[in-house]
Coordinates of C-alpha atoms and ligand atoms in Angstrom, one line a residue:
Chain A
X928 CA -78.3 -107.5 222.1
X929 CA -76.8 -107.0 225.4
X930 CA -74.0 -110.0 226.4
X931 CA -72.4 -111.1 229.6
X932 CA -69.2 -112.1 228.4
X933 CA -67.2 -114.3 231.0
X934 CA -67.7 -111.6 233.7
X935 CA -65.4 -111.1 237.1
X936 CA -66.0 -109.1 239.8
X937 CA -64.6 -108.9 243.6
X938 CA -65.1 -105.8 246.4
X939 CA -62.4 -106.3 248.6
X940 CA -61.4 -109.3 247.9
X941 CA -64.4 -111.1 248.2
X942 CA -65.5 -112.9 245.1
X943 CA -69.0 -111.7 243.4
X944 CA -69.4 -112.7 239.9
X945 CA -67.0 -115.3 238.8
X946 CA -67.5 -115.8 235.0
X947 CA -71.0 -114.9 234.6
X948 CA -72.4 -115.5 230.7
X949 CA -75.5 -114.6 229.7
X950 CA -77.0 -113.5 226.5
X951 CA -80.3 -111.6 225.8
X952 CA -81.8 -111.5 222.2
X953 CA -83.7 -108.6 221.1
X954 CA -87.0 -107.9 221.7
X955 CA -86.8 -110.5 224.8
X956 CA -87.7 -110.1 228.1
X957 CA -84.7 -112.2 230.0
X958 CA -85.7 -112.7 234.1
X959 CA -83.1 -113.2 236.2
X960 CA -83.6 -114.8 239.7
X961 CA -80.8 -115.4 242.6
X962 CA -80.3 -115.0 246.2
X963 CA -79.8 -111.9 248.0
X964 CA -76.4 -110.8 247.6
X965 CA -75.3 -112.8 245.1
X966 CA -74.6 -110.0 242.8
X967 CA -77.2 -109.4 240.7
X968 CA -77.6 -105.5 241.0
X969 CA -73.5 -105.7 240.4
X970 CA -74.3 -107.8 237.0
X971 CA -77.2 -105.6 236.1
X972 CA -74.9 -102.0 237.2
X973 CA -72.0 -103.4 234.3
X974 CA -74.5 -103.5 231.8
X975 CA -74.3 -99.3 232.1
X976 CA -70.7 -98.9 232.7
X977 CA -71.6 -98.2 236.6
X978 CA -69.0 -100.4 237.7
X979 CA -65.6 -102.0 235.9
X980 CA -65.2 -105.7 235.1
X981 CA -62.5 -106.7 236.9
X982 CA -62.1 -109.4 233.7
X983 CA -64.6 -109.9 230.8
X984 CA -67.2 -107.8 229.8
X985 CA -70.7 -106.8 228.6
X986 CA -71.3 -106.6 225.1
X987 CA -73.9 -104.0 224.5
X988 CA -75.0 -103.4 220.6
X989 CA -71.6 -104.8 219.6
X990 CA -69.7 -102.6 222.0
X991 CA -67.5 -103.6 225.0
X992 CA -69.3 -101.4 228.1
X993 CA -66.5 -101.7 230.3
X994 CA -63.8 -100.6 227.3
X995 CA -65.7 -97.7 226.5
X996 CA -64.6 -93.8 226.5
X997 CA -66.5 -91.2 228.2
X998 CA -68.7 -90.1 224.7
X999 CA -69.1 -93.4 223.1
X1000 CA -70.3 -94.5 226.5
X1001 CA -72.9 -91.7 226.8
X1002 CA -74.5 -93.0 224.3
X1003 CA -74.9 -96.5 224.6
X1004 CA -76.1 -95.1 228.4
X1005 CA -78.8 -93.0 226.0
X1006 CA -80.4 -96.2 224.8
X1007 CA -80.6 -97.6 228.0
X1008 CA -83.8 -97.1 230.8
X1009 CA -82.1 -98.6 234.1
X1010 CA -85.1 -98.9 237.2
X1011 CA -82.8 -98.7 240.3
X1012 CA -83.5 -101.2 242.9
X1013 CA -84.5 -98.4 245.6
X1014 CA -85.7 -95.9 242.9
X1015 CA -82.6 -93.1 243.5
X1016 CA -85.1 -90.4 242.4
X1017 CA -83.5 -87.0 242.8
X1018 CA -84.6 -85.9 245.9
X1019 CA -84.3 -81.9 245.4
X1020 CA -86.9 -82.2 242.6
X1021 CA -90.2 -83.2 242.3
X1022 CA -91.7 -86.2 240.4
X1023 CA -92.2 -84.4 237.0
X1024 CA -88.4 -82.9 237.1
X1025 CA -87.1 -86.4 237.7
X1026 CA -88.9 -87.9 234.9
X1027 CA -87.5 -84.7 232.5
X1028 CA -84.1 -84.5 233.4
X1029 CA -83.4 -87.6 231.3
X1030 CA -85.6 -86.5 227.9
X1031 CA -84.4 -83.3 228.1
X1032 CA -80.4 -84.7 228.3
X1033 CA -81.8 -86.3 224.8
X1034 CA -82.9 -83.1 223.4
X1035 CA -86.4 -83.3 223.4
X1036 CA -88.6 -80.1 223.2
X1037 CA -90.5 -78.9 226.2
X1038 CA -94.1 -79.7 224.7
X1039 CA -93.3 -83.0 224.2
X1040 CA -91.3 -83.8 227.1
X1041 CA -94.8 -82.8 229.5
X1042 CA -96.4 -85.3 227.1
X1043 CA -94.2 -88.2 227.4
X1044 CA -94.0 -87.2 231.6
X1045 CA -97.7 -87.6 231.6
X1046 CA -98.5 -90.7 229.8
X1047 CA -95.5 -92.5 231.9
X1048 CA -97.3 -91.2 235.1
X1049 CA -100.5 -92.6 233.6
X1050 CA -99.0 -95.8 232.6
X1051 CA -97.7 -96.4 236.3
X1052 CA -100.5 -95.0 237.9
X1053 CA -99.1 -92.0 239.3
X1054 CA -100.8 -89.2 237.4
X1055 CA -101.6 -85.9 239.5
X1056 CA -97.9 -86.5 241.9
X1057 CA -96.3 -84.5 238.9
X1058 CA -95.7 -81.8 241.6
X1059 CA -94.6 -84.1 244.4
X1060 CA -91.3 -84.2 246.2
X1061 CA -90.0 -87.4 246.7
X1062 CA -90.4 -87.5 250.1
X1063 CA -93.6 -87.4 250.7
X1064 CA -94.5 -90.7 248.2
X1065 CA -94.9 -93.9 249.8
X1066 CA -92.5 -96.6 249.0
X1067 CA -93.9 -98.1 246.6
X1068 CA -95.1 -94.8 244.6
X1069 CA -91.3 -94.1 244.8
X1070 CA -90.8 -97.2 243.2
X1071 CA -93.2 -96.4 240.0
X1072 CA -91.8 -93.4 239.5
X1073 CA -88.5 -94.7 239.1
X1074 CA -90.5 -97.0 236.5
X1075 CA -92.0 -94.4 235.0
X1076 CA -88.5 -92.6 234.7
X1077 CA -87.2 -95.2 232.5
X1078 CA -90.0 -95.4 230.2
X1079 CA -90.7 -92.4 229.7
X1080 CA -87.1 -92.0 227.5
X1081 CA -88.7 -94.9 225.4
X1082 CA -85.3 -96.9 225.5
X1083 CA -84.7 -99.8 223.2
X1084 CA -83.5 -101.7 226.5
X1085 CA -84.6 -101.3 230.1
X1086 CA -83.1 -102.4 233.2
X1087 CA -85.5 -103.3 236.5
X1088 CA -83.9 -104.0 239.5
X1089 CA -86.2 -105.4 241.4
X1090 CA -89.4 -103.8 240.0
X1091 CA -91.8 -105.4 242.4
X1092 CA -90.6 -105.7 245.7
X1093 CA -92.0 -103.9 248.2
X1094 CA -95.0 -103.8 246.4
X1095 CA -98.7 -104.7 247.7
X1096 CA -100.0 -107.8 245.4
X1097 CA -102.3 -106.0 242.7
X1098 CA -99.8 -103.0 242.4
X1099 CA -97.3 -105.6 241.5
X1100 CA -99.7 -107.6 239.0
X1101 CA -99.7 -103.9 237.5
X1102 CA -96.6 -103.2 236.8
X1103 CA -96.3 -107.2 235.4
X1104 CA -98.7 -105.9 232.8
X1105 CA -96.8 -102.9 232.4
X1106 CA -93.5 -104.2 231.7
X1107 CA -95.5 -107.2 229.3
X1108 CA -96.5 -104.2 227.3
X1109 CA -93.1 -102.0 227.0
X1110 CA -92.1 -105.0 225.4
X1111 CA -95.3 -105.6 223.2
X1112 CA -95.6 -102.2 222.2
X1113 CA -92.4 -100.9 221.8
X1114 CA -90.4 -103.8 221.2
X1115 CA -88.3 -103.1 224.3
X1116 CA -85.5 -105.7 225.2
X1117 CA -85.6 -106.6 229.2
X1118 CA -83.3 -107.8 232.1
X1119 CA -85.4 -108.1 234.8
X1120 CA -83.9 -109.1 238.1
X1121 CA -86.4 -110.3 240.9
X1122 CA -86.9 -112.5 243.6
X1123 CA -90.8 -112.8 242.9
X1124 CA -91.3 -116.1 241.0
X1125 CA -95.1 -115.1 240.0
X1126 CA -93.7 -112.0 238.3
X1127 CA -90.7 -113.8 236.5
X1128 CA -93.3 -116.1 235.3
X1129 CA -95.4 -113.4 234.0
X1130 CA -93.2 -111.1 232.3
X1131 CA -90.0 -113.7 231.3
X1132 CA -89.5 -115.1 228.0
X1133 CA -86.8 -116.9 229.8
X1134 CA -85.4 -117.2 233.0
X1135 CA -81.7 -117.6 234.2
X1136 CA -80.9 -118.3 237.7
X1137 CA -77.6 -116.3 239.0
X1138 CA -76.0 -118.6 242.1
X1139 CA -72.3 -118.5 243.3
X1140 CA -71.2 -116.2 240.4
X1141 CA -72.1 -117.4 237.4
X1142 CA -74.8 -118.8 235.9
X1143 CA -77.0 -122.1 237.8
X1144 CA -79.0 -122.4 234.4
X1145 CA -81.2 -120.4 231.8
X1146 CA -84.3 -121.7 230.0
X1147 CA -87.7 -121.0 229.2
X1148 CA -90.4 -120.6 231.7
X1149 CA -91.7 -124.1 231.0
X1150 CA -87.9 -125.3 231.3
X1151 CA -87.2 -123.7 234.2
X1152 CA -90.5 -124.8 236.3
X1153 CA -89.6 -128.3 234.9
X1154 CA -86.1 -128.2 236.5
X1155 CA -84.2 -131.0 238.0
X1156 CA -81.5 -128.6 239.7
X1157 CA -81.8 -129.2 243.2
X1158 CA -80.2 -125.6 243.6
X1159 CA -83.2 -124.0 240.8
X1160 CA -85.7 -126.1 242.4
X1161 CA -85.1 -125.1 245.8
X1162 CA -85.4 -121.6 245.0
X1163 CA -88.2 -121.4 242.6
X1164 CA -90.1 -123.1 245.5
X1165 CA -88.8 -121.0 248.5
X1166 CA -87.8 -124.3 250.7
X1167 CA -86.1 -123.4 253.3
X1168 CA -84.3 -126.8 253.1
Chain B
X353 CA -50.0 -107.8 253.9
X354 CA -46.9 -107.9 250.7
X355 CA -47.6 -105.1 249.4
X356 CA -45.8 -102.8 251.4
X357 CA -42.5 -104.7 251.3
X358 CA -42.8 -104.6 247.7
X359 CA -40.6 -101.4 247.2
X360 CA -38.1 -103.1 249.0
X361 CA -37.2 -105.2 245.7
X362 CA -36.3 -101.7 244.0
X363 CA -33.1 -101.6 246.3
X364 CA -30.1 -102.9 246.4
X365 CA -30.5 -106.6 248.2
X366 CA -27.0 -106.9 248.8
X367 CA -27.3 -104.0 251.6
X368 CA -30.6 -105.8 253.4
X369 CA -29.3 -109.0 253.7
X370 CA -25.9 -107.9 254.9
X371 CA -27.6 -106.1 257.8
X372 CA -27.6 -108.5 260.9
X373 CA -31.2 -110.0 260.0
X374 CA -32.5 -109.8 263.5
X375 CA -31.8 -106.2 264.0
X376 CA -33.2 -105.2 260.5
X377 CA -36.3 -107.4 261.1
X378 CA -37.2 -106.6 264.5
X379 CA -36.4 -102.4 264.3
X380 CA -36.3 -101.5 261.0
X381 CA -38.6 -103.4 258.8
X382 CA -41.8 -102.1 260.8
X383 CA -40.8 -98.8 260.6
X384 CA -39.8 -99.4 256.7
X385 CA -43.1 -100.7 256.4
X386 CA -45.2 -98.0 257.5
X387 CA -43.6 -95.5 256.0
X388 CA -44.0 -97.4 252.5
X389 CA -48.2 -97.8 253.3
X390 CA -47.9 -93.9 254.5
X391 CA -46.6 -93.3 250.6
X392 CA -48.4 -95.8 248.9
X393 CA -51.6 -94.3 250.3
X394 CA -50.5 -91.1 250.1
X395 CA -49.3 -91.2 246.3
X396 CA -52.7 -93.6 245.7
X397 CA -54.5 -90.5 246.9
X398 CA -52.6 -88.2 245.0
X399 CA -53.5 -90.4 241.7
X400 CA -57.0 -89.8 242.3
X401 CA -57.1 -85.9 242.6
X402 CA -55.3 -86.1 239.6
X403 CA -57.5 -88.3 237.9
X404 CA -60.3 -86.7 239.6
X405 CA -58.9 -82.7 238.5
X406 CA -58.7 -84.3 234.5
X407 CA -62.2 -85.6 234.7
X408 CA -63.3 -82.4 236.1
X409 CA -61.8 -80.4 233.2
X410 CA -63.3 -82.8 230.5
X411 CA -66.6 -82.0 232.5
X412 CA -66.2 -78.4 231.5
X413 CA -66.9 -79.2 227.9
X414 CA -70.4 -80.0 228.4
X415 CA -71.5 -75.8 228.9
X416 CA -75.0 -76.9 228.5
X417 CA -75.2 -78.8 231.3
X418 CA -73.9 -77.0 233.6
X419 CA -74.2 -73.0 232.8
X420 CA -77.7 -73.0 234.3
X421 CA -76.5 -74.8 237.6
X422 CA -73.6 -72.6 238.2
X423 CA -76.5 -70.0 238.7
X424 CA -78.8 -71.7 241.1
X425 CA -75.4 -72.8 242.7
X426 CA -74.3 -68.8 242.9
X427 CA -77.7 -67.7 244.4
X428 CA -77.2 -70.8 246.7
X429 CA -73.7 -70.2 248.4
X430 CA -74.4 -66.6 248.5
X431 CA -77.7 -67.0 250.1
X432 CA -76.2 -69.2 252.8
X433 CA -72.9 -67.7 253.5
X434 CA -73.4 -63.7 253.3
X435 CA -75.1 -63.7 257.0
X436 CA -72.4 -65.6 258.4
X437 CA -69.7 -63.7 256.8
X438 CA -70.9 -60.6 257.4
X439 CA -71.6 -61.6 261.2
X440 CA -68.0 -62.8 261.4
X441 CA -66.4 -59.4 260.0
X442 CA -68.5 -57.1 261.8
X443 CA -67.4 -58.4 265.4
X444 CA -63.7 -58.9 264.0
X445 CA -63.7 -54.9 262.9
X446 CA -64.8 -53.7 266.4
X447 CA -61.9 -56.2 268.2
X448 CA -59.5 -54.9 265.9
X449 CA -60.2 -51.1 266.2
X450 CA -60.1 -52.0 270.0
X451 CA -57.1 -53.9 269.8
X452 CA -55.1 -51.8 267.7
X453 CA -55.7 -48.6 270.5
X454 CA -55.0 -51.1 273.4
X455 CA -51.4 -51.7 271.5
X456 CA -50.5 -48.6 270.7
X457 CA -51.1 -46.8 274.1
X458 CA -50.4 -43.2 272.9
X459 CA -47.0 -44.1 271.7
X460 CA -48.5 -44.8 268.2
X461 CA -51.0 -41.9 266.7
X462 CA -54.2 -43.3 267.1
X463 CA -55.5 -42.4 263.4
X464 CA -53.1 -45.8 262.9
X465 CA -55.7 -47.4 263.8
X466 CA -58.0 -47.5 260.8
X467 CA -54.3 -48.5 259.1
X468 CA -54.3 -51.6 261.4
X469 CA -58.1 -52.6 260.6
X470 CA -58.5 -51.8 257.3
X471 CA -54.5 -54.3 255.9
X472 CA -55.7 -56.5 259.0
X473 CA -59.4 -56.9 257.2
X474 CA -58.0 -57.0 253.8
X475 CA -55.2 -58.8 253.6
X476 CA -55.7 -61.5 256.7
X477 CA -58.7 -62.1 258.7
X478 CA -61.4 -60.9 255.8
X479 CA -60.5 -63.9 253.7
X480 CA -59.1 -66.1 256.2
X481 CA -61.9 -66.3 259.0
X482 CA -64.3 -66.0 256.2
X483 CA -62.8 -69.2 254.5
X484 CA -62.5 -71.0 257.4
X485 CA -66.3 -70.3 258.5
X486 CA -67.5 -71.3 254.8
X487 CA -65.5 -74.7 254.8
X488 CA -68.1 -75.4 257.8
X489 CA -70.6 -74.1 256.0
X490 CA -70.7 -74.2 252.3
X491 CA -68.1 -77.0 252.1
X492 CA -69.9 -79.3 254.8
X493 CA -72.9 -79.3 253.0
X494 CA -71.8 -80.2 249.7
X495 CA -69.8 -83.4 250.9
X496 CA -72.9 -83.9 252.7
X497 CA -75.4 -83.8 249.6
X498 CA -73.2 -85.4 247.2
X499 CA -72.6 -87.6 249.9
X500 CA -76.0 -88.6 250.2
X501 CA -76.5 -88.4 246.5
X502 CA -73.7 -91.3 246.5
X503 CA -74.7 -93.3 248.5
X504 CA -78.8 -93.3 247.7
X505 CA -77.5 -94.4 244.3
X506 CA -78.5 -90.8 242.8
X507 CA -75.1 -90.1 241.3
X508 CA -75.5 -93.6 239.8
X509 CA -78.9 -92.6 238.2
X510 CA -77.5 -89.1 237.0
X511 CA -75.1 -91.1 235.0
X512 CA -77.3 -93.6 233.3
X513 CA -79.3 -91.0 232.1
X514 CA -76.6 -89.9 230.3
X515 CA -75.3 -86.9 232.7
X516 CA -71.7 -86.8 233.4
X517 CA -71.8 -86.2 237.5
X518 CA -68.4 -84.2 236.8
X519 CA -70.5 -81.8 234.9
X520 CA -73.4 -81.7 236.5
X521 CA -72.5 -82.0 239.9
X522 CA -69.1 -80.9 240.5
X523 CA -68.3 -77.9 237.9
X524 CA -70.8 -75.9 238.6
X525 CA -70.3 -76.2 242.4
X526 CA -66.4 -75.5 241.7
X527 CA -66.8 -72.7 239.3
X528 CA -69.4 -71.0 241.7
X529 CA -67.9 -71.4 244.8
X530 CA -64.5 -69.7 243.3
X531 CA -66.3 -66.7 241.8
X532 CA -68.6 -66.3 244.7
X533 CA -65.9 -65.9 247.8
X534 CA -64.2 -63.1 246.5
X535 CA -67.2 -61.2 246.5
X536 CA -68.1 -62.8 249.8
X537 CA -65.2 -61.7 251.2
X538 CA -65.2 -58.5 249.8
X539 CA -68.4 -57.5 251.6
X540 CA -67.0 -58.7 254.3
X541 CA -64.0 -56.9 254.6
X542 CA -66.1 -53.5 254.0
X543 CA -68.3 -54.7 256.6
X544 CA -65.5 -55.3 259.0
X545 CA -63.4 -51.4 257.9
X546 CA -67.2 -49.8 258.9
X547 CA -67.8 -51.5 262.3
X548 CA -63.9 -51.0 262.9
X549 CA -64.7 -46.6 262.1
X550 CA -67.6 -47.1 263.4
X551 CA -65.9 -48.5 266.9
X552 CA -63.2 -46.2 266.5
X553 CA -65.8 -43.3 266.8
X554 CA -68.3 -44.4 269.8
X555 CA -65.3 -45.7 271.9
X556 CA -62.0 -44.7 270.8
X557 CA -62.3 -40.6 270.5
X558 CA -60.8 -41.0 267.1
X559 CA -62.4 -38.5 263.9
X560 CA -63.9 -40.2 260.7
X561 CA -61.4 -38.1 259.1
X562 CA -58.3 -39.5 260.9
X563 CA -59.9 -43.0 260.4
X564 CA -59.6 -42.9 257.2
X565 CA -56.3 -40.9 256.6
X566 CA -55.1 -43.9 258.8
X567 CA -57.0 -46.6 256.3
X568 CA -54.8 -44.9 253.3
X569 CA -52.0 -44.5 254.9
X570 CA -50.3 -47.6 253.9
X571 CA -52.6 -49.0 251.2
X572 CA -51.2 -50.3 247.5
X573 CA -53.7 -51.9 245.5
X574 CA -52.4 -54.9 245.7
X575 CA -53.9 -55.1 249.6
X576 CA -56.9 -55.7 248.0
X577 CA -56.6 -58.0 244.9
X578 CA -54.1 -60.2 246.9
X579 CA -56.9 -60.5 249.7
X580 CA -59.6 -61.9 246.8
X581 CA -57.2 -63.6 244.5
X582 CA -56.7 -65.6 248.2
X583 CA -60.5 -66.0 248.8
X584 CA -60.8 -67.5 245.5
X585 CA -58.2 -70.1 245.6
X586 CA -59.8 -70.9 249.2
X587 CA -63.5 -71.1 247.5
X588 CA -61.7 -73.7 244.9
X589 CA -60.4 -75.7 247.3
X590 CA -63.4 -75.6 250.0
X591 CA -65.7 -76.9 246.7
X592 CA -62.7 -79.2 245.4
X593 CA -62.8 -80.8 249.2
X594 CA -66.1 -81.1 249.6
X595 CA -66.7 -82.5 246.1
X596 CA -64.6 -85.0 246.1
X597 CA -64.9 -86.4 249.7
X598 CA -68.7 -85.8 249.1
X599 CA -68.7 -88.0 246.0
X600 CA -66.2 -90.9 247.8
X601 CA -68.8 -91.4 250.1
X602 CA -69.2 -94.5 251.3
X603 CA -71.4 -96.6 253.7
X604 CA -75.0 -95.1 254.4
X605 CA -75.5 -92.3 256.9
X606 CA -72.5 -93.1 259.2
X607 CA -70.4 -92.6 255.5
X608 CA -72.2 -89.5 254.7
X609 CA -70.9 -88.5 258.4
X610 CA -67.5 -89.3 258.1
X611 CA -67.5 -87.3 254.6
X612 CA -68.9 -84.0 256.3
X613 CA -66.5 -83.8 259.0
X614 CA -63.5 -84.7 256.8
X615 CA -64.5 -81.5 254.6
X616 CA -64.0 -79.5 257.2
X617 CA -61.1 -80.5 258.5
X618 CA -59.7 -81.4 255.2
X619 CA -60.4 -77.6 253.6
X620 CA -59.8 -75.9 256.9
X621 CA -56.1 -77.3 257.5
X622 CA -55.7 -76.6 253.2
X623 CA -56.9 -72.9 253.5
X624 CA -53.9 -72.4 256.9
X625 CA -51.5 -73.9 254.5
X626 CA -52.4 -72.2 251.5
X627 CA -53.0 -68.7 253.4
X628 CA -48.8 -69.5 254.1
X629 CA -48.3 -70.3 250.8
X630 CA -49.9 -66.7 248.9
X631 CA -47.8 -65.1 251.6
X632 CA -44.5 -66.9 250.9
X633 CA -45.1 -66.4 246.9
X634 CA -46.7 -63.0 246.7
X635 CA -45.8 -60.5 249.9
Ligands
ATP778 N1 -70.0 -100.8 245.5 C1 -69.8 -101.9 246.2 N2 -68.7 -102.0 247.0 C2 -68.5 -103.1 247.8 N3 -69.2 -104.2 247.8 C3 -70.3 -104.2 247.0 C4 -70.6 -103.0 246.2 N4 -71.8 -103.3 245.5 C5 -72.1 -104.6 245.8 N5 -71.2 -105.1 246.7 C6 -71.3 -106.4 247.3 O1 -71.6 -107.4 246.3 C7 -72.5 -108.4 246.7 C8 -73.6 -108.5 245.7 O2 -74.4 -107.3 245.8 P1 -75.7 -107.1 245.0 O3 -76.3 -105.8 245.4 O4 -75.4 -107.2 243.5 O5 -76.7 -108.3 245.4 P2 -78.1 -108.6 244.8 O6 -78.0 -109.9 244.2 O7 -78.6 -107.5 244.0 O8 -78.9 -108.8 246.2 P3 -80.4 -108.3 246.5 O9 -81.3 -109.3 246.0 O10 -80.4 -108.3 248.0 O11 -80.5 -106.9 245.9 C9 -72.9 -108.0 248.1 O12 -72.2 -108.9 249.0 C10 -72.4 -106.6 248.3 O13 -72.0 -106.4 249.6
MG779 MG1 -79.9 -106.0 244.3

């Protein structure tokens, strides 16, 4: 179980989450939707020990992320996928040595590392780029890849930044079903954060809405589209006023 | 805006206040003021190497990790640096063989010069120009692709796949860099003795043998493991520079920038004080 407890965090001075609370049960798929800049990659980035509550913290498996030494924090990092907003592949390696750098940190053995590297290209699409740099995949293949690169360690939770922007309409519906299935199959818990509402429909068991700080409100789907917050209304609508 | 006065509450009050307030307020709090942010920042920066140096030495636990790299990083500085060095030395020889003879004018024997080229090379301008060449080049680029690593969000990938960047990143850069510039510079130095004989011969009517009865003339051992222990503290401090400016990166390709050219700068002024410093403690 992975739990936002009371969570505070400025740059600068300026204010970014200010007592954020959130809870995701196991084996859910939690979405969660918010403007640009209102600190959403900074919520997801604590979950991982990536940045330091400046007050509260993320309880991960029963242990306090930002509290954590260096080993014990290795390895709550070692059940963790994380799918960075703009993919951060490793851009002196190609596609296959960015998916094996992680399974082979876990001590897998070489056979089965090419395995798992070549059913996570098949699962995003991507099989035959193995041998690709970085640089010379679109965008949005960048983007898979960096899917890919957290499935393939076959985490108990996974992180997605933003998994489906940027991408063209039936790429995204993809990787909808894809992340529907990491949970089905392999019972894997999810924070998804995204601005696409036909996505956090798809893939979200529930759906919390991030706004000033902290948390606007958190239901189900049904809940959510059923909302009588001006603020969640306006959003999940995209009105400009 | 406080913060700077804060130190003030650690002295005496009595003394301020007796001061006529106008004088101390209008001359001496601004120039209290900066020199408390100089030393705030200053000790604040200090803080961080250290922090910074203990990480780094709980990174060298993790051998695994970062045994292969210190290989490929090997190969890499030595691959980019050798030509450069060797470029360096080998004009520096033929200006000092030339110098030395445009110095002495027949009141010195002339075999002195392969004395003057060979402590010159060895003890001074072998590791020193070398050093200050590699912070532009070996230094430069590794606050430039850790700075770029930073800043594209690849060191935060590295570490949530369970990779401390301190061991992957930084200690094999470190550890390379120190063993490689010795023998850098050592190449460099024998490249810089044979264009100075080499000079000496086509220009300076001097005999390979009173070249190098001159080169031995004077020379301890210690010319030459004082010259390398040098180039290795300067290797440890171009990588220590480079990695940690690299890896404070911030701000997109403007940051990534800034970080380069403070390298430089940083390492290069670090290597003149140092290069002081060996021959203050050890001459
Ligand atoms: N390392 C950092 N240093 C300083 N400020 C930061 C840092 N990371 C994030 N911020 C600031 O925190 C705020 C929230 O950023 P964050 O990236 O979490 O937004 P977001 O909700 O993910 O937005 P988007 O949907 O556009 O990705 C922004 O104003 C950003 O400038
Ligand atoms: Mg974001």
């Amino acid at each position: 179980m992975i739990e936002f407890q009371n969570l505070y965090k400025a740059f600068d001075g300026k204010n970014v989450l200010q007592g954020l609370s959130l809870k995701v049960r196991d084996g859910e798929t939690v979405v969660v939707i918010g403007y640009s800049g209102t600190g959403k990659s900074v919520a997801l980035k604590h979950i991982v020990g990536l940045l330091h509550p400046d007050a509260g913290d993320v309880i991960v498996d029963g242990q306090a992320v930002g509290t954590l030494e260096r080993d014990a924090l290795t390895r709550v990092r070692q059940g963790i996928g994380y799918v960075f907003q703009f993919a951060a592949l490793f851009d002196s390696m190609t596609v296959s040595e960015n998916l094996a750098l992680g399974l082979r940190r876990r001590g897998l053995g070489d056979d089965e590392i090419e395995d798992r590297i070549r059913e996570a290209l098949a699962l995003v699409d991507l099989s035959g780029t193995g041998d690709s740099m970085p640089a010379e995949l679109s965008g949005g293949m960048r983007k898979r890849v960096g899917i890919a690169r957290a499935i393939a360690l076959r985490p108990r939770y996974i992180l997605y930044d933003e998994p489906t922007t940027g991408l063209d309409p039936v790429t995204s519906a993809v990787i909808d079903r894809l992340m529907v299935r990491t949970r089905e199959h392999l019972g894997v818990t999810g924070v998804v954060v995204t601005h696409d509402m036909r996505s956090a429909y798809t893939v979200g068991d529930r759906i919390a809405m991030l706004y000033e700080g902290r948390i606007r409100q958190v239901g189900s789907v049904a809940e959510i589209q059923e909302t009588e917050d001006p603020v969640v209304r306006q959003f999940i609508e995209g009105r400009a006023e | 805006m406080l913060r700077p006065y804060l130190f003030l509450h650690a002295a005496p009050l009595p003394f301020f206040t007796s001061c006529a307030p106008t004088v101390f307020g209008l001359l001496l709090l601004p120039v209290i003021e900066a020199i408390g942010r100089r030393s705030i920042s200053a000790i604040e920066a200090l803080g961080r190497f250290g922090h910074f140096l203990m990480d780094m030495v709980r990174g060298l636990r993790d051998v695994g990790i970062w045994a292969r790299l210190v290989v490929v990083q090997m190969r890499r500085i030595g691959v980019d640096s050798l030509p450069v060095a060797l470029f360096i030395a080998a004009f520096t020889g033929v200006v000092l063989a030339l110098q030395a003879s445009y110095t002495f004018t027949g009141a010195v024997p002339l075999y002195f010069v392969g004395t003057l080229v060979g402590k010159t090379m060895m003890l001074e301008l072998g590791p020193v120009l070398t050093g200050l060449a590699l912070a532009g080049r070996v230094g430069a680029s590794m606050a430039a692709e850790l700075g770029t690593m930073k800043v594209t969000e690849q060191v935060d990938a590295l570490e949530t796949l369970a990779y401390d960047p301190q061991s992957y990143l930084v200690v094999p850069r470190v550890l390379a860099s120190t063993v490689m510039f010795p023998v850098i510079v050592a190449f460099a130095i024998a490249v810089g003795i044979v264009t100075g004989w080499l000079t000496s011969l086509a220009l300076l009517d001097l005999s390979t043998s009173d070249f190098i009865k001159g080169l031995k003339l004077f020379y301890v051992f210690k010319d030459v493991w004082f010259g390398l222990l040098k180039s290795a503290s300067f290797g440890l401090t171009i990588a220590l520079v480079g990695c940690i400016v690299g890896l404070g990166t911030r701000g997109g390709a403007e940051g990534v920038g800034r970080s380069t050219t403070r390298t430089v700068v940083f390492s290069a002024i670090l290597i003149l004080v140092l290069d002081a410093f060996w021959a203050v403690i050890l001459l």
